[in-house]
Amino acid sequence: MPARWKNDLNWSDVTPKAVYLSRRQWMAGAGALAAGAFAGPGMAGITTVPSRYSTDEAPNALEEITGYNNFYEFGTGKEDPADNAHRLTTDPWSVTIDGLVDKPGSYDLADILAGLTLEERIYRLRCVEAWSMVVPWVGFELATLLDRVGVQPSARYVYFETLVRPEEMPGQRYPILDWPYREGLRLDEAMHPLTLLATGLYGEEMPNQNGAPIRLVVPWKYGFKSIKSIVRISLVEDQPEATWNMQNPREYGFYSNVNPEVDHPRWSQASERKIGGGLFARRVPTQMFNGYGDEVAGLYAGMDLAKFY
Ligand code: MTE
């Protein structure tokens, strides 16, 4: 990285003008660079570059992905985010990156994106949500951003926080959760190439109800780890607070890896029903680490996953 990066680094400072693209332009750029068209429901005319981690499962329809959400800042009903999230102002947006990093600061999202190469920006893979959807995400690896800001050797965890703005997030006017929504990953989980910061889906900017303008996607963990509308990323030494773990530690552990062998105290987690399969869709057996065992099982070698759930 250029040595002249400073605390109040402006990412576009270190990006040649020719490669500077606005958020909207780089979405179009993703299409231009496409390796192949991909046909699916609602996909007319949209092309995406498949990543090496892409699933070949058919993606869910855009209406399913944007019409059935969990985003308590906009209400606790699955349709509340679609009804209310249009109120959220997502541009301009800045993310504070602090704690044990070489270049802490408040970074404008447009500058963060402008500082990425096209190869770093494009991604498409299978998504895990609590209710199981396949989402063609657009985004980049969290590791790319962490490498840019320089993680210090004493950092062991990454902590994330969602925006607090009750004027635009009506759910935050009530103590449903202890706001802000927060999450955490162990550093090696955060650095894994499957861990994404997603800024869009289906080749478009992120719909507000899915966590615009930037949200986490951790495909081998239960959906609640994938924190939306992120405004802070802190590198820390100790295991950070995480919303559902704080709310009910017996039911929700810090790790929350998809694991059919460890039941939630109130329900089995051995099978799942795919959204969009219709009311009578057959339940399918849930796979360990949501099918990403080959990639991520090594992160937990020697750990008792019934204890560290
Ligand atoms: N992030 C914030 N800030 N607030 C939330 O309520 N819900 C989580 C997660 N991220 C949530 C959040 C839960 S419980 C799930 S299952 C996923 O977002 C849902 O993501 P989706 O709506 O894109 O499917």
mmCIF file of C-alpha atoms and ligand atoms in Angstrom:
data_model
loop_
_atom_site.group_PDB
_atom_site.id
_atom_site.type_symbol
_atom_site.label_atom_id
_atom_site.label_comp_id
_atom_site.label_asym_id
_atom_site.label_seq_id
_atom_site.Cartn_x
_atom_site.Cartn_y
_atom_site.Cartn_z
ATOM 1 C CA MET A 1 0.000 0.000 0.000
ATOM 2 C CA PRO A 2 1.229 3.515 -0.694
ATOM 3 C CA ALA A 3 3.062 4.855 2.329
ATOM 4 C CA ARG A 4 1.413 8.248 2.048
ATOM 5 C CA TRP A 5 -1.888 6.898 3.319
ATOM 6 C CA LYS A 6 -2.787 8.874 6.352
ATOM 7 C CA ASN A 7 -5.332 8.719 9.128
ATOM 8 C CA ASP A 8 -7.991 10.648 7.274
ATOM 9 C CA LEU A 9 -7.177 8.744 4.117
ATOM 10 C CA ASN A 10 -9.345 9.436 1.167
ATOM 11 C CA TRP A 11 -9.344 6.246 -0.870
ATOM 12 C CA SER A 12 -9.742 8.117 -4.118
ATOM 13 C CA ASP A 13 -6.456 9.912 -3.333
ATOM 14 C CA VAL A 14 -4.608 6.710 -4.031
ATOM 15 C CA THR A 15 -6.703 5.617 -6.977
ATOM 16 C CA PRO A 16 -5.811 6.765 -10.470
ATOM 17 C CA LYS A 17 -8.687 8.803 -11.900
ATOM 18 C CA ALA A 18 -9.061 6.346 -14.773
ATOM 19 C CA VAL A 19 -10.030 3.538 -12.444
ATOM 20 C CA TYR A 20 -12.210 5.689 -10.285
ATOM 21 C CA LEU A 21 -15.798 4.656 -10.757
ATOM 22 C CA SER A 22 -18.813 5.791 -8.844
ATOM 23 C CA ARG A 23 -20.908 3.161 -7.119
ATOM 24 C CA ARG A 24 -23.408 3.190 -9.939
ATOM 25 C CA GLN A 25 -20.755 3.080 -12.619
ATOM 26 C CA TRP A 26 -18.956 0.142 -11.100
ATOM 27 C CA MET A 27 -22.134 -1.881 -10.993
ATOM 28 C CA ALA A 28 -22.372 -1.264 -14.724
ATOM 29 C CA GLY A 29 -18.682 -2.161 -14.942
ATOM 30 C CA ALA A 30 -19.430 -5.503 -13.342
ATOM 31 C CA GLY A 31 -21.794 -6.202 -16.208
ATOM 32 C CA ALA A 32 -19.282 -5.096 -18.824
ATOM 33 C CA LEU A 33 -16.649 -7.420 -17.457
ATOM 34 C CA ALA A 34 -19.033 -10.324 -17.339
ATOM 35 C CA ALA A 35 -17.729 -13.765 -18.079
ATOM 36 C CA GLY A 36 -21.144 -14.972 -19.090
ATOM 37 C CA ALA A 37 -24.820 -14.262 -18.944
ATOM 38 C CA PHE A 38 -26.710 -16.018 -16.241
ATOM 39 C CA ALA A 39 -30.331 -16.753 -16.699
ATOM 40 C CA GLY A 40 -32.633 -16.974 -13.751
ATOM 41 C CA PRO A 41 -35.856 -15.541 -12.450
ATOM 42 C CA GLY A 42 -35.778 -11.770 -12.793
ATOM 43 C CA MET A 43 -32.347 -11.876 -14.402
ATOM 44 C CA ALA A 44 -33.153 -10.580 -17.871
ATOM 45 C CA GLY A 45 -30.165 -8.799 -19.302
ATOM 46 C CA ILE A 46 -28.062 -8.988 -16.140
ATOM 47 C CA THR A 47 -24.682 -10.628 -16.243
ATOM 48 C CA THR A 48 -22.416 -11.516 -13.385
ATOM 49 C CA VAL A 49 -18.945 -12.927 -13.010
ATOM 50 C CA PRO A 50 -19.225 -16.148 -11.031
ATOM 51 C CA SER A 51 -16.683 -16.457 -8.266
ATOM 52 C CA ARG A 52 -14.921 -19.716 -7.596
ATOM 53 C CA TYR A 53 -17.169 -20.073 -4.563
ATOM 54 C CA SER A 54 -20.392 -19.658 -6.519
ATOM 55 C CA THR A 55 -23.097 -22.195 -6.113
ATOM 56 C CA ASP A 56 -24.751 -23.640 -9.159
ATOM 57 C CA GLU A 57 -28.091 -23.643 -7.353
ATOM 58 C CA ALA A 58 -30.714 -21.415 -8.933
ATOM 59 C CA PRO A 59 -30.984 -18.059 -7.165
ATOM 60 C CA ASN A 60 -34.208 -17.008 -5.502
ATOM 61 C CA ALA A 61 -36.379 -14.489 -7.297
ATOM 62 C CA LEU A 62 -35.733 -10.819 -6.566
ATOM 63 C CA GLU A 63 -39.234 -10.521 -5.067
ATOM 64 C CA GLU A 64 -38.427 -13.275 -2.564
ATOM 65 C CA ILE A 65 -35.067 -11.775 -1.650
ATOM 66 C CA THR A 66 -36.514 -8.288 -1.155
ATOM 67 C CA GLY A 67 -39.950 -9.138 0.196
ATOM 68 C CA TYR A 68 -39.191 -11.430 3.127
ATOM 69 C CA ASN A 69 -36.518 -9.999 5.413
ATOM 70 C CA ASN A 70 -35.286 -9.667 8.954
ATOM 71 C CA PHE A 71 -34.214 -6.108 9.715
ATOM 72 C CA TYR A 72 -35.568 -5.166 13.127
ATOM 73 C CA GLU A 73 -34.614 -1.517 12.702
ATOM 74 C CA PHE A 74 -37.651 -1.414 10.392
ATOM 75 C CA GLY A 75 -39.960 -3.654 12.416
ATOM 76 C CA THR A 76 -40.125 -7.268 13.473
ATOM 77 C CA GLY A 77 -42.448 -8.521 10.710
ATOM 78 C CA LYS A 78 -40.910 -10.207 7.674
ATOM 79 C CA GLU A 79 -42.599 -7.670 5.394
ATOM 80 C CA ASP A 80 -41.837 -4.599 7.533
ATOM 81 C CA PRO A 81 -38.390 -3.981 5.991
ATOM 82 C CA ALA A 82 -39.877 -3.934 2.475
ATOM 83 C CA ASP A 83 -42.550 -1.485 3.691
ATOM 84 C CA ASN A 84 -40.323 0.837 5.731
ATOM 85 C CA ALA A 85 -36.721 0.685 4.584
ATOM 86 C CA HIS A 86 -37.185 3.142 1.717
ATOM 87 C CA ARG A 87 -36.937 5.864 4.402
ATOM 88 C CA LEU A 88 -33.246 5.160 4.962
ATOM 89 C CA THR A 89 -30.759 7.601 3.433
ATOM 90 C CA THR A 90 -27.831 5.504 2.220
ATOM 91 C CA ASP A 91 -25.819 8.093 0.306
ATOM 92 C CA PRO A 92 -23.550 9.591 1.552
ATOM 93 C CA TRP A 93 -22.403 6.761 3.817
ATOM 94 C CA SER A 94 -19.233 6.411 5.803
ATOM 95 C CA VAL A 95 -17.765 3.536 7.740
ATOM 96 C CA THR A 96 -15.552 4.084 10.761
ATOM 97 C CA ILE A 97 -12.720 1.571 10.874
ATOM 98 C CA ASP A 98 -10.882 1.697 14.169
ATOM 99 C CA GLY A 99 -9.286 -0.243 16.981
ATOM 100 C CA LEU A 100 -6.167 -2.290 16.270
ATOM 101 C CA VAL A 101 -5.516 -1.095 12.715
ATOM 102 C CA ASP A 102 -2.661 0.895 11.188
ATOM 103 C CA LYS A 103 -4.918 3.355 9.376
ATOM 104 C CA PRO A 104 -7.990 4.069 11.483
ATOM 105 C CA GLY A 105 -10.446 6.603 10.183
ATOM 106 C CA SER A 106 -13.866 7.406 8.897
ATOM 107 C CA TYR A 107 -13.978 6.269 5.283
ATOM 108 C CA ASP A 108 -16.496 7.339 2.724
ATOM 109 C CA LEU A 109 -18.041 4.232 1.153
ATOM 110 C CA ALA A 110 -17.671 5.703 -2.338
ATOM 111 C CA ASP A 111 -13.932 6.045 -1.674
ATOM 112 C CA ILE A 112 -13.640 2.516 -0.315
ATOM 113 C CA LEU A 113 -15.252 1.161 -3.475
ATOM 114 C CA ALA A 114 -13.160 3.386 -5.703
ATOM 115 C CA GLY A 115 -10.035 1.936 -4.092
ATOM 116 C CA LEU A 116 -10.861 -1.615 -5.174
ATOM 117 C CA THR A 117 -9.851 -3.187 -8.453
ATOM 118 C CA LEU A 118 -12.574 -4.644 -10.652
ATOM 119 C CA GLU A 119 -11.397 -8.148 -9.809
ATOM 120 C CA GLU A 120 -11.765 -7.366 -6.121
ATOM 121 C CA ARG A 121 -15.274 -6.049 -6.558
ATOM 122 C CA ILE A 122 -17.148 -8.840 -8.176
ATOM 123 C CA TYR A 123 -18.690 -11.750 -6.400
ATOM 124 C CA ARG A 124 -21.555 -14.065 -6.641
ATOM 125 C CA LEU A 125 -22.243 -16.966 -4.384
ATOM 126 C CA ARG A 126 -24.757 -18.888 -2.490
ATOM 127 C CA CYS A 127 -26.143 -17.210 0.534
ATOM 128 C CA VAL A 128 -27.334 -18.720 3.738
ATOM 129 C CA GLU A 129 -30.057 -17.076 5.580
ATOM 130 C CA ALA A 130 -31.928 -18.499 8.519
ATOM 131 C CA TRP A 131 -34.661 -19.385 6.104
ATOM 132 C CA SER A 132 -32.379 -20.456 3.312
ATOM 133 C CA MET A 133 -32.166 -18.430 0.131
ATOM 134 C CA VAL A 134 -29.707 -18.303 -2.721
ATOM 135 C CA VAL A 135 -28.760 -14.687 -3.404
ATOM 136 C CA PRO A 136 -26.494 -13.477 -6.228
ATOM 137 C CA TRP A 137 -24.553 -10.955 -4.164
ATOM 138 C CA VAL A 138 -22.313 -8.237 -5.486
ATOM 139 C CA GLY A 139 -19.559 -7.258 -3.132
ATOM 140 C CA PHE A 140 -15.979 -7.842 -2.129
ATOM 141 C CA GLU A 141 -14.084 -9.850 0.426
ATOM 142 C CA LEU A 142 -13.891 -8.343 3.908
ATOM 143 C CA ALA A 143 -10.233 -9.407 3.908
ATOM 144 C CA THR A 144 -9.536 -6.965 1.075
ATOM 145 C CA LEU A 145 -10.693 -4.043 3.199
ATOM 146 C CA LEU A 146 -8.930 -5.280 6.325
ATOM 147 C CA ASP A 147 -5.685 -5.674 4.391
ATOM 148 C CA ARG A 148 -6.004 -2.098 3.141
ATOM 149 C CA VAL A 149 -6.290 -0.652 6.646
ATOM 150 C CA GLY A 150 -3.612 -2.916 8.113
ATOM 151 C CA VAL A 151 -4.617 -5.271 10.900
ATOM 152 C CA GLN A 152 -2.246 -5.121 13.862
ATOM 153 C CA PRO A 153 -0.845 -8.372 15.312
ATOM 154 C CA SER A 154 -2.735 -8.027 18.610
ATOM 155 C CA ALA A 155 -6.152 -8.008 16.874
ATOM 156 C CA ARG A 156 -8.084 -11.238 17.376
ATOM 157 C CA TYR A 157 -11.695 -10.321 16.558
ATOM 158 C CA VAL A 158 -13.653 -7.997 14.307
ATOM 159 C CA TYR A 159 -16.638 -6.100 15.681
ATOM 160 C CA PHE A 160 -19.389 -4.577 13.506
ATOM 161 C CA GLU A 161 -22.105 -2.047 14.235
ATOM 162 C CA THR A 162 -25.235 -0.968 12.345
ATOM 163 C CA LEU A 163 -26.341 2.640 11.959
ATOM 164 C CA VAL A 164 -28.503 4.174 14.712
ATOM 165 C CA ARG A 165 -30.931 6.658 13.170
ATOM 166 C CA PRO A 166 -34.378 6.362 14.724
ATOM 167 C CA GLU A 167 -35.739 9.178 12.528
ATOM 168 C CA GLU A 168 -35.370 6.848 9.564
ATOM 169 C CA MET A 169 -35.390 3.502 11.327
ATOM 170 C CA PRO A 170 -38.767 3.322 13.087
ATOM 171 C CA GLY A 171 -37.976 0.050 14.884
ATOM 172 C CA GLN A 172 -35.222 1.854 16.802
ATOM 173 C CA ARG A 173 -37.839 3.978 18.591
ATOM 174 C CA TYR A 174 -38.642 0.870 20.608
ATOM 175 C CA PRO A 175 -36.346 -1.182 22.824
ATOM 176 C CA ILE A 176 -36.869 -4.342 20.756
ATOM 177 C CA LEU A 177 -33.109 -4.886 20.789
ATOM 178 C CA ASP A 178 -30.290 -3.077 22.554
ATOM 179 C CA TRP A 179 -29.366 -0.770 19.634
ATOM 180 C CA PRO A 180 -27.122 -0.608 17.743
ATOM 181 C CA TYR A 181 -27.352 -4.060 16.211
ATOM 182 C CA ARG A 182 -23.854 -5.516 16.610
ATOM 183 C CA GLU A 183 -21.958 -8.568 15.507
ATOM 184 C CA GLY A 184 -18.529 -10.097 15.674
ATOM 185 C CA LEU A 185 -16.265 -12.601 13.980
ATOM 186 C CA ARG A 186 -12.994 -14.166 14.972
ATOM 187 C CA LEU A 187 -10.214 -12.639 12.859
ATOM 188 C CA ASP A 188 -9.568 -15.835 10.892
ATOM 189 C CA GLU A 189 -13.279 -16.082 10.067
ATOM 190 C CA ALA A 190 -13.279 -12.449 8.989
ATOM 191 C CA MET A 191 -10.250 -12.990 6.751
ATOM 192 C CA HIS A 192 -11.726 -16.068 5.069
ATOM 193 C CA PRO A 193 -12.417 -15.473 1.347
ATOM 194 C CA LEU A 194 -16.029 -16.608 1.782
ATOM 195 C CA THR A 195 -16.723 -13.677 4.117
ATOM 196 C CA LEU A 196 -18.084 -10.782 2.081
ATOM 197 C CA LEU A 197 -19.048 -7.208 2.400
ATOM 198 C CA ALA A 198 -21.982 -7.065 0.004
ATOM 199 C CA THR A 199 -23.009 -3.817 -1.643
ATOM 200 C CA GLY A 200 -25.621 -5.138 -4.029
ATOM 201 C CA LEU A 201 -27.455 -8.099 -5.450
ATOM 202 C CA TYR A 202 -28.627 -9.182 -8.871
ATOM 203 C CA GLY A 203 -26.144 -6.724 -10.381
ATOM 204 C CA GLU A 204 -27.847 -3.709 -8.775
ATOM 205 C CA GLU A 205 -27.189 -1.598 -5.723
ATOM 206 C CA MET A 206 -28.300 -3.169 -2.457
ATOM 207 C CA PRO A 207 -32.025 -2.816 -1.790
ATOM 208 C CA ASN A 208 -32.462 -0.989 1.521
ATOM 209 C CA GLN A 209 -34.313 -3.893 3.148
ATOM 210 C CA ASN A 210 -31.328 -6.167 2.478
ATOM 211 C CA GLY A 211 -28.918 -3.915 4.363
ATOM 212 C CA ALA A 212 -27.959 -1.041 2.087
ATOM 213 C CA PRO A 213 -25.501 0.253 1.378
ATOM 214 C CA ILE A 214 -23.121 -2.323 2.856
ATOM 215 C CA ARG A 215 -23.746 -5.505 4.840
ATOM 216 C CA LEU A 216 -21.883 -8.597 5.880
ATOM 217 C CA VAL A 217 -22.468 -12.042 4.314
ATOM 218 C CA VAL A 218 -21.033 -15.065 6.135
ATOM 219 C CA PRO A 219 -22.380 -18.042 4.192
ATOM 220 C CA TRP A 220 -21.513 -20.827 6.628
ATOM 221 C CA LYS A 221 -23.234 -19.148 9.605
ATOM 222 C CA TYR A 222 -26.865 -18.555 10.542
ATOM 223 C CA GLY A 223 -28.368 -15.464 8.967
ATOM 224 C CA PHE A 224 -28.267 -13.177 12.002
ATOM 225 C CA LYS A 225 -24.467 -12.949 11.843
ATOM 226 C CA SER A 226 -24.840 -11.126 8.513
ATOM 227 C CA ILE A 227 -25.215 -7.630 9.951
ATOM 228 C CA LYS A 228 -26.787 -4.959 7.757
ATOM 229 C CA SER A 229 -26.143 -1.258 7.078
ATOM 230 C CA ILE A 230 -22.715 -1.261 8.716
ATOM 231 C CA VAL A 231 -21.215 2.004 10.026
ATOM 232 C CA ARG A 232 -18.394 0.697 12.220
ATOM 233 C CA ILE A 233 -15.787 -2.033 11.914
ATOM 234 C CA SER A 234 -13.428 -2.339 14.884
ATOM 235 C CA LEU A 235 -10.459 -4.648 15.278
ATOM 236 C CA VAL A 236 -10.319 -5.782 18.892
ATOM 237 C CA GLU A 237 -8.504 -8.134 21.217
ATOM 238 C CA ASP A 238 -11.423 -9.668 23.096
ATOM 239 C CA GLN A 239 -14.516 -11.455 21.833
ATOM 240 C CA PRO A 240 -16.983 -8.645 21.104
ATOM 241 C CA GLU A 241 -20.657 -8.339 21.928
ATOM 242 C CA ALA A 242 -23.069 -9.721 19.363
ATOM 243 C CA THR A 243 -26.745 -8.789 19.400
ATOM 244 C CA TRP A 244 -28.462 -12.178 19.572
ATOM 245 C CA ASN A 245 -25.800 -13.640 21.811
ATOM 246 C CA MET A 246 -26.364 -10.746 24.255
ATOM 247 C CA GLN A 247 -30.128 -11.057 23.956
ATOM 248 C CA ASN A 248 -30.227 -14.781 24.689
ATOM 249 C CA PRO A 249 -26.840 -16.437 25.182
ATOM 250 C CA ARG A 250 -28.300 -19.887 25.810
ATOM 251 C CA GLU A 251 -30.048 -19.899 22.439
ATOM 252 C CA TYR A 252 -27.551 -18.013 20.310
ATOM 253 C CA GLY A 253 -23.830 -18.581 20.614
ATOM 254 C CA PHE A 254 -21.083 -16.327 19.356
ATOM 255 C CA TYR A 255 -20.057 -18.694 16.559
ATOM 256 C CA SER A 256 -23.495 -19.608 15.163
ATOM 257 C CA ASN A 257 -22.086 -21.909 12.522
ATOM 258 C CA VAL A 258 -24.746 -23.782 10.564
ATOM 259 C CA ASN A 259 -24.688 -27.161 12.279
ATOM 260 C CA PRO A 260 -27.441 -29.759 11.861
ATOM 261 C CA GLU A 261 -26.055 -31.692 14.833
ATOM 262 C CA VAL A 262 -26.521 -28.931 17.387
ATOM 263 C CA ASP A 263 -30.174 -28.087 17.966
ATOM 264 C CA HIS A 264 -31.482 -24.729 19.014
ATOM 265 C CA PRO A 265 -32.952 -25.268 22.531
ATOM 266 C CA ARG A 266 -36.431 -24.769 21.102
ATOM 267 C CA TRP A 267 -36.184 -26.436 17.706
ATOM 268 C CA SER A 268 -34.199 -28.893 15.608
ATOM 269 C CA GLN A 269 -31.772 -27.412 13.137
ATOM 270 C CA ALA A 270 -31.320 -30.632 11.190
ATOM 271 C CA SER A 271 -33.404 -29.590 8.206
ATOM 272 C CA GLU A 272 -34.572 -26.477 6.420
ATOM 273 C CA ARG A 273 -37.296 -25.454 4.021
ATOM 274 C CA LYS A 274 -36.192 -23.437 1.016
ATOM 275 C CA ILE A 275 -37.976 -20.144 0.571
ATOM 276 C CA GLY A 276 -39.794 -19.999 -2.730
ATOM 277 C CA GLY A 277 -40.390 -23.721 -2.833
ATOM 278 C CA GLY A 278 -44.055 -23.152 -2.017
ATOM 279 C CA LEU A 279 -45.975 -23.949 1.138
ATOM 280 C CA PHE A 280 -45.603 -27.685 0.650
ATOM 281 C CA ALA A 281 -41.914 -27.594 -0.259
ATOM 282 C CA ARG A 282 -40.079 -30.580 1.083
ATOM 283 C CA ARG A 283 -37.690 -29.966 3.934
ATOM 284 C CA VAL A 284 -34.114 -30.757 2.975
ATOM 285 C CA PRO A 285 -31.381 -31.881 5.364
ATOM 286 C CA THR A 286 -29.213 -28.960 6.457
ATOM 287 C CA GLN A 287 -25.565 -29.409 5.617
ATOM 288 C CA MET A 288 -22.745 -28.859 8.069
ATOM 289 C CA PHE A 289 -21.374 -25.330 7.625
ATOM 290 C CA ASN A 290 -24.128 -24.904 5.056
ATOM 291 C CA GLY A 291 -22.148 -27.049 2.644
ATOM 292 C CA TYR A 292 -18.915 -25.069 2.983
ATOM 293 C CA GLY A 293 -17.195 -27.609 5.227
ATOM 294 C CA ASP A 294 -14.316 -28.190 2.817
ATOM 295 C CA GLU A 295 -13.498 -24.496 2.999
ATOM 296 C CA VAL A 296 -14.135 -23.639 6.634
ATOM 297 C CA ALA A 297 -14.044 -26.749 8.846
ATOM 298 C CA GLY A 298 -10.322 -26.192 9.386
ATOM 299 C CA LEU A 299 -11.076 -22.938 11.225
ATOM 300 C CA TYR A 300 -12.646 -24.985 14.016
ATOM 301 C CA ALA A 301 -10.264 -27.940 14.187
ATOM 302 C CA GLY A 302 -10.138 -29.290 17.719
ATOM 303 C CA MET A 303 -13.052 -27.164 18.955
ATOM 304 C CA ASP A 304 -16.110 -28.720 20.564
ATOM 305 C CA LEU A 305 -18.827 -27.236 18.362
ATOM 306 C CA ALA A 306 -21.568 -28.277 20.791
ATOM 307 C CA LYS A 307 -19.901 -26.029 23.374
ATOM 308 C CA PHE A 308 -18.868 -23.248 21.005
ATOM 309 C CA TYR A 309 -22.192 -23.055 19.147
HETATM 310 N N1 MTE B 1 -28.820 -6.627 10.676
HETATM 311 C C1 MTE B 1 -29.430 -5.629 11.344
HETATM 312 N N2 MTE B 1 -28.810 -4.445 11.463
HETATM 313 N N3 MTE B 1 -30.652 -5.780 11.922
HETATM 314 C C2 MTE B 1 -31.327 -6.974 11.864
HETATM 315 O O1 MTE B 1 -32.431 -7.085 12.414
HETATM 316 N N4 MTE B 1 -31.284 -9.298 11.064
HETATM 317 C C3 MTE B 1 -30.371 -10.427 10.827
HETATM 318 C C4 MTE B 1 -29.391 -10.152 9.705
HETATM 319 N N5 MTE B 1 -28.824 -8.827 9.844
HETATM 320 C C5 MTE B 1 -30.697 -8.051 11.168
HETATM 321 C C6 MTE B 1 -29.441 -7.819 10.551
HETATM 322 C C7 MTE B 1 -31.095 -11.646 10.559
HETATM 323 S S1 MTE B 1 -31.901 -12.345 11.899
HETATM 324 C C8 MTE B 1 -31.085 -12.253 9.328
HETATM 325 S S2 MTE B 1 -31.760 -13.789 9.121
HETATM 326 C C9 MTE B 1 -30.515 -11.575 8.149
HETATM 327 O O2 MTE B 1 -30.053 -10.265 8.449
HETATM 328 C C10 MTE B 1 -31.562 -11.464 7.063
HETATM 329 O O3 MTE B 1 -31.026 -10.957 5.866
HETATM 330 P P1 MTE B 1 -31.976 -10.768 4.589
HETATM 331 O O4 MTE B 1 -33.148 -9.948 5.016
HETATM 332 O O5 MTE B 1 -31.146 -10.073 3.550
HETATM 333 O O6 MTE B 1 -32.411 -12.125 4.148
#
